Structure formats: structure tokens, C-alpha cells
mmCIF file of C-alpha atoms in Angstrom:
data_model
loop_
_atom_site.group_PDB
_atom_site.id
_atom_site.type_symbol
_atom_site.label_atom_id
_atom_site.label_comp_id
_atom_site.label_asym_id
_atom_site.label_seq_id
_atom_site.Cartn_x
_atom_site.Cartn_y
_atom_site.Cartn_z
ATOM 1 C CA UNK A 202 -38.299 -1.675 197.447
ATOM 2 C CA UNK A 203 -35.680 -0.994 199.489
ATOM 3 C CA UNK A 204 -35.689 2.706 201.248
ATOM 4 C CA UNK A 205 -37.152 4.983 198.701
ATOM 5 C CA UNK A 206 -36.123 2.900 196.054
ATOM 6 C CA UNK A 207 -37.936 0.100 193.851
ATOM 7 C CA UNK A 208 -35.655 -2.146 192.191
ATOM 8 C CA UNK A 209 -36.710 -4.332 189.263
ATOM 9 C CA UNK A 210 -34.929 -7.111 187.167
ATOM 10 C CA UNK A 211 -34.993 -8.285 183.423
ATOM 11 C CA UNK A 212 -34.012 -11.451 181.542
ATOM 12 C CA UNK A 213 -35.008 -12.799 177.915
ATOM 13 C CA UNK A 214 -37.598 -14.805 176.450
ATOM 14 C CA UNK A 215 -36.959 -18.370 175.450
ATOM 15 C CA UNK A 216 -33.218 -17.364 175.137
ATOM 16 C CA UNK A 217 -34.259 -15.475 171.852
ATOM 17 C CA UNK A 218 -33.164 -12.095 171.180
ATOM 18 C CA UNK A 219 -30.672 -9.942 172.147
ATOM 19 C CA UNK A 220 -30.779 -9.434 175.897
ATOM 20 C CA UNK A 221 -28.540 -8.785 178.939
ATOM 21 C CA UNK A 222 -29.850 -9.302 182.664
ATOM 22 C CA UNK A 223 -30.389 -6.111 184.003
ATOM 23 C CA UNK A 224 -31.246 -4.316 187.374
ATOM 24 C CA UNK A 225 -32.646 -1.114 187.533
ATOM 25 C CA UNK A 226 -33.449 1.199 190.525
ATOM 26 C CA UNK A 227 -36.258 3.614 190.343
ATOM 27 C CA UNK A 228 -36.697 6.008 192.911
ATOM 28 C CA UNK A 229 -40.439 6.710 194.488
ATOM 29 C CA UNK A 230 -39.677 10.523 195.092
ATOM 30 C CA UNK A 231 -40.953 12.562 192.359
ATOM 31 C CA UNK A 232 -39.084 13.956 189.469
ATOM 32 C CA UNK A 233 -35.969 11.458 190.414
ATOM 33 C CA UNK A 234 -36.917 8.349 188.050
ATOM 34 C CA UNK A 235 -33.860 5.949 187.223
ATOM 35 C CA UNK A 236 -31.344 6.531 190.107
ATOM 36 C CA UNK A 237 -29.424 3.330 189.407
ATOM 37 C CA UNK A 238 -28.610 0.419 186.831
ATOM 38 C CA UNK A 239 -26.440 -2.792 186.832
ATOM 39 C CA UNK A 240 -25.573 -4.951 183.862
ATOM 40 C CA UNK A 241 -24.839 -8.787 184.650
ATOM 41 C CA UNK A 242 -22.856 -9.004 181.746
ATOM 42 C CA UNK A 243 -20.229 -5.914 180.606
ATOM 43 C CA UNK A 244 -17.073 -5.482 178.674
ATOM 44 C CA UNK A 245 -14.527 -6.839 178.454
ATOM 45 C CA UNK A 246 -15.493 -10.411 178.746
ATOM 46 C CA UNK A 247 -19.018 -10.168 177.286
ATOM 47 C CA UNK A 248 -19.525 -10.020 173.338
ATOM 48 C CA UNK A 249 -20.575 -6.766 171.958
ATOM 49 C CA UNK A 250 -24.264 -6.232 171.877
ATOM 50 C CA UNK A 251 -25.785 -5.658 168.710
ATOM 51 C CA UNK A 252 -28.635 -2.882 167.984
ATOM 52 C CA UNK A 253 -30.944 -5.871 166.325
ATOM 53 C CA UNK A 254 -33.284 -7.458 168.812
ATOM 54 C CA UNK A 255 -33.863 -10.353 166.165
ATOM 55 C CA UNK A 256 -30.722 -11.017 166.640
ATOM 56 C CA UNK A 257 -29.617 -13.785 169.463
ATOM 57 C CA UNK A 258 -26.282 -12.353 170.411
ATOM 58 C CA UNK A 259 -25.308 -10.161 173.382
ATOM 59 C CA UNK A 260 -24.288 -10.808 177.009
ATOM 60 C CA UNK A 261 -27.326 -12.693 178.025
ATOM 61 C CA UNK A 262 -27.033 -13.829 181.915
ATOM 62 C CA UNK A 263 -30.803 -12.899 182.004
ATOM 63 C CA UNK A 264 -32.487 -12.351 185.459
ATOM 64 C CA UNK A 265 -35.670 -14.349 184.928
ATOM 65 C CA UNK A 266 -36.073 -16.536 187.724
ATOM 66 C CA UNK A 267 -39.198 -18.218 187.075
ATOM 67 C CA UNK A 268 -41.116 -14.717 187.639
ATOM 68 C CA UNK A 269 -39.934 -14.413 191.234
ATOM 69 C CA UNK A 270 -38.900 -10.956 192.889
ATOM 70 C CA UNK A 271 -35.471 -10.462 194.275
ATOM 71 C CA UNK A 272 -35.101 -11.715 197.948
ATOM 72 C CA UNK A 273 -34.591 -9.070 200.079
ATOM 73 C CA UNK A 274 -33.180 -8.548 203.864
ATOM 74 C CA UNK A 275 -33.946 -4.902 203.796
ATOM 75 C CA UNK A 276 -30.087 -3.539 203.193
ATOM 76 C CA UNK A 277 -29.355 -6.140 200.206
ATOM 77 C CA UNK A 278 -30.970 -8.195 197.519
ATOM 78 C CA UNK A 279 -30.169 -11.543 195.655
ATOM 79 C CA UNK A 280 -30.986 -12.633 192.278
ATOM 80 C CA UNK A 281 -29.633 -15.482 189.945
ATOM 81 C CA UNK A 282 -29.101 -15.405 186.543
ATOM 82 C CA UNK A 283 -28.952 -18.044 183.603
ATOM 83 C CA UNK A 284 -26.810 -18.661 180.667
ATOM 84 C CA UNK A 285 -24.232 -16.222 179.153
ATOM 85 C CA UNK A 286 -21.792 -16.040 176.551
ATOM 86 C CA UNK A 287 -18.733 -13.999 178.351
ATOM 87 C CA UNK A 288 -17.223 -16.590 180.254
ATOM 88 C CA UNK A 289 -14.527 -14.052 181.632
ATOM 89 C CA UNK A 290 -12.781 -16.688 183.933
ATOM 90 C CA UNK A 291 -12.586 -19.278 181.359
ATOM 91 C CA UNK A 292 -13.056 -22.910 182.748
ATOM 92 C CA UNK A 293 -12.573 -21.914 186.385
ATOM 93 C CA UNK A 294 -15.362 -21.022 188.658
ATOM 94 C CA UNK A 295 -14.478 -17.312 190.097
ATOM 95 C CA UNK A 296 -14.587 -16.856 194.017
ATOM 96 C CA UNK A 297 -17.350 -14.595 195.176
ATOM 97 C CA UNK A 298 -14.923 -12.100 195.930
ATOM 98 C CA UNK A 299 -12.926 -11.819 192.845
ATOM 99 C CA UNK A 300 -13.987 -9.313 190.261
ATOM 100 C CA UNK A 301 -15.864 -10.356 187.389
ATOM 101 C CA UNK A 302 -17.861 -8.506 184.613
ATOM 102 C CA UNK A 303 -19.682 -11.724 182.857
ATOM 103 C CA UNK A 304 -22.093 -13.021 185.735
ATOM 104 C CA UNK A 305 -23.984 -15.993 183.968
ATOM 105 C CA UNK A 306 -24.831 -18.840 186.299
ATOM 106 C CA UNK A 307 -24.427 -16.901 189.543
ATOM 107 C CA UNK A 308 -26.453 -16.094 192.862
ATOM 108 C CA UNK A 309 -25.583 -12.810 193.285
ATOM 109 C CA UNK A 310 -25.642 -10.455 196.495
ATOM 110 C CA UNK A 311 -26.097 -7.013 195.589
ATOM 111 C CA UNK A 312 -25.485 -3.925 198.401
ATOM 112 C CA UNK A 313 -27.783 -0.865 198.668
ATOM 113 C CA UNK A 314 -26.036 2.418 199.578
ATOM 114 C CA UNK A 315 -27.835 5.665 198.857
ATOM 115 C CA UNK A 316 -30.012 3.804 196.521
ATOM 116 C CA UNK A 317 -26.978 2.697 194.377
ATOM 117 C CA UNK A 318 -26.527 -1.046 193.181
ATOM 118 C CA UNK A 319 -23.013 -2.438 194.030
ATOM 119 C CA UNK A 320 -22.093 -6.167 193.807
ATOM 120 C CA UNK A 321 -20.965 -7.540 197.354
ATOM 121 C CA UNK A 322 -20.661 -11.396 196.400
ATOM 122 C CA UNK A 323 -21.584 -14.210 194.203
ATOM 123 C CA UNK A 324 -21.365 -17.737 193.844
ATOM 124 C CA UNK A 325 -20.950 -19.215 190.581
ATOM 125 C CA UNK A 326 -20.978 -23.486 190.339
ATOM 126 C CA UNK A 327 -18.299 -25.355 189.464
ATOM 127 C CA UNK A 328 -19.837 -26.467 185.929
ATOM 128 C CA UNK A 329 -21.237 -23.393 184.602
ATOM 129 C CA UNK A 330 -19.621 -23.609 181.277
ATOM 130 C CA UNK A 331 -21.644 -26.968 180.811
ATOM 131 C CA UNK A 332 -24.873 -25.663 182.433
ATOM 132 C CA UNK A 333 -24.360 -22.908 179.889
ATOM 133 C CA UNK A 334 -24.088 -25.632 177.005
ATOM 134 C CA UNK A 335 -26.970 -27.847 177.881
ATOM 135 C CA UNK A 336 -29.418 -24.804 178.741
ATOM 136 C CA UNK A 337 -29.364 -25.893 182.120
ATOM 137 C CA UNK A 338 -29.474 -22.803 183.838
ATOM 138 C CA UNK A 339 -28.926 -21.875 187.330
ATOM 139 C CA UNK A 340 -31.203 -18.701 187.057
ATOM 140 C CA UNK A 341 -34.556 -20.576 186.210
ATOM 141 C CA UNK A 342 -35.490 -20.730 189.906
ATOM 142 C CA UNK A 343 -35.537 -17.748 192.511
ATOM 143 C CA UNK A 344 -33.507 -16.856 195.505
ATOM 144 C CA UNK A 345 -35.048 -17.209 199.044
ATOM 145 C CA UNK A 346 -33.728 -16.378 202.355
ATOM 146 C CA UNK A 347 -33.714 -18.650 204.962
ATOM 147 C CA UNK A 348 -35.109 -17.453 208.680
ATOM 148 C CA UNK A 349 -31.969 -16.000 210.423
ATOM 149 C CA UNK A 350 -33.219 -17.283 213.420
ATOM 150 C CA UNK A 351 -33.605 -21.034 212.439
ATOM 151 C CA UNK A 352 -30.796 -21.208 209.718
ATOM 152 C CA UNK A 353 -27.335 -19.521 210.976
ATOM 153 C CA UNK A 354 -24.364 -19.048 208.792
ATOM 154 C CA UNK A 355 -20.840 -18.921 210.449
ATOM 155 C CA UNK A 356 -17.465 -16.668 209.929
ATOM 156 C CA UNK A 357 -19.740 -13.576 209.721
ATOM 157 C CA UNK A 358 -22.308 -14.996 207.220
ATOM 158 C CA UNK A 359 -25.753 -13.325 208.356
ATOM 159 C CA UNK A 360 -28.162 -15.064 205.924
ATOM 160 C CA UNK A 361 -28.526 -18.238 204.035
ATOM 161 C CA UNK A 362 -29.798 -18.451 200.404
ATOM 162 C CA UNK A 363 -31.192 -21.324 198.426
ATOM 163 C CA UNK A 364 -31.825 -21.582 195.054
ATOM 164 C CA UNK A 365 -32.705 -24.498 192.407
ATOM 165 C CA UNK A 366 -31.982 -24.305 188.969
ATOM 166 C CA UNK A 367 -32.524 -27.008 185.687
ATOM 167 C CA UNK A 368 -29.647 -29.418 186.702
#
């Protein structure tokens, strides 16, 4: 929970069915309901998602993190995603500052402003396509934020995050 909004994430089950990693923000203020959503794979790079849940097509990039909740520092939160199908950036890992609509095999940093979710930065491994092909998801482990009084970043980095995947 950040402010008066509870954030939740979803993924898939055993890479089955039609799923896309999603983040939803639900307000605790009576009568408001869902106030923000974010899909980890969206057009133009992600394939069309069919309405048949038994068909294993769709965006993918599920947020399952072995059941861990997103890590937060009170103003931002961090998630990691599994395999996807979009590969918008083809064979080249993308810079975290480059716009990317297919966020598979990433650790993502989201800013929260007035309850709205906005992608701030992300990290994508160099071998993300090979990880997808071998079902070696980066997103199989959750994200932990290290104590900033012990682990200090450089060049304006205020928090250090760690994760582990299947590789």
C-alpha cells in the first residue's frame, strides 16, 4: 500500500492460458475502486491477446515472483517479470531509459503519483531472448530493496535492488 492505494500484481500459472502481467491500484477510499492499471506487454510489440483463456497466446511477461509482494520504498515499487513474446527490441537488450512496451524478463521500477502507476526505469538482461526460449525466467524470484544505510548507490541511485531467477 502506498498512500491510500493498494497495489497488486498478476502473472500466469505454469505458462498456461492467455495471460499478461498486470499491475492494478485499488483505492481504499470508499466509492473510488480501481484507480490505475499497467500492462507489462502492450501494443505494438506484443501479439494480439485472444479472448480464449485456453489458448496459450497473448502478451505474457507475468509478474509472479514466487508469490512475493512488490518491493517498495514508500514512493516507488519494484517488480520482476518472466518470459514474454513481444521482443520489441529484438536481439538487443534495452536501456532502462528507452521506451519499451514489451517488458519481459525485466526488473521494473514504478513511480506513484496521485495513485497513478508510471514506469520510471527498468533493467533487462543481455540474454533475455535466450532466457525466454529456455524458460529460465528472471521473474521467478521477487525483488528485495537493500538497506540504504549499508548499501549505497552512486550517481544519484538512492536504493539498490536485488533479485534472482532460474538462470
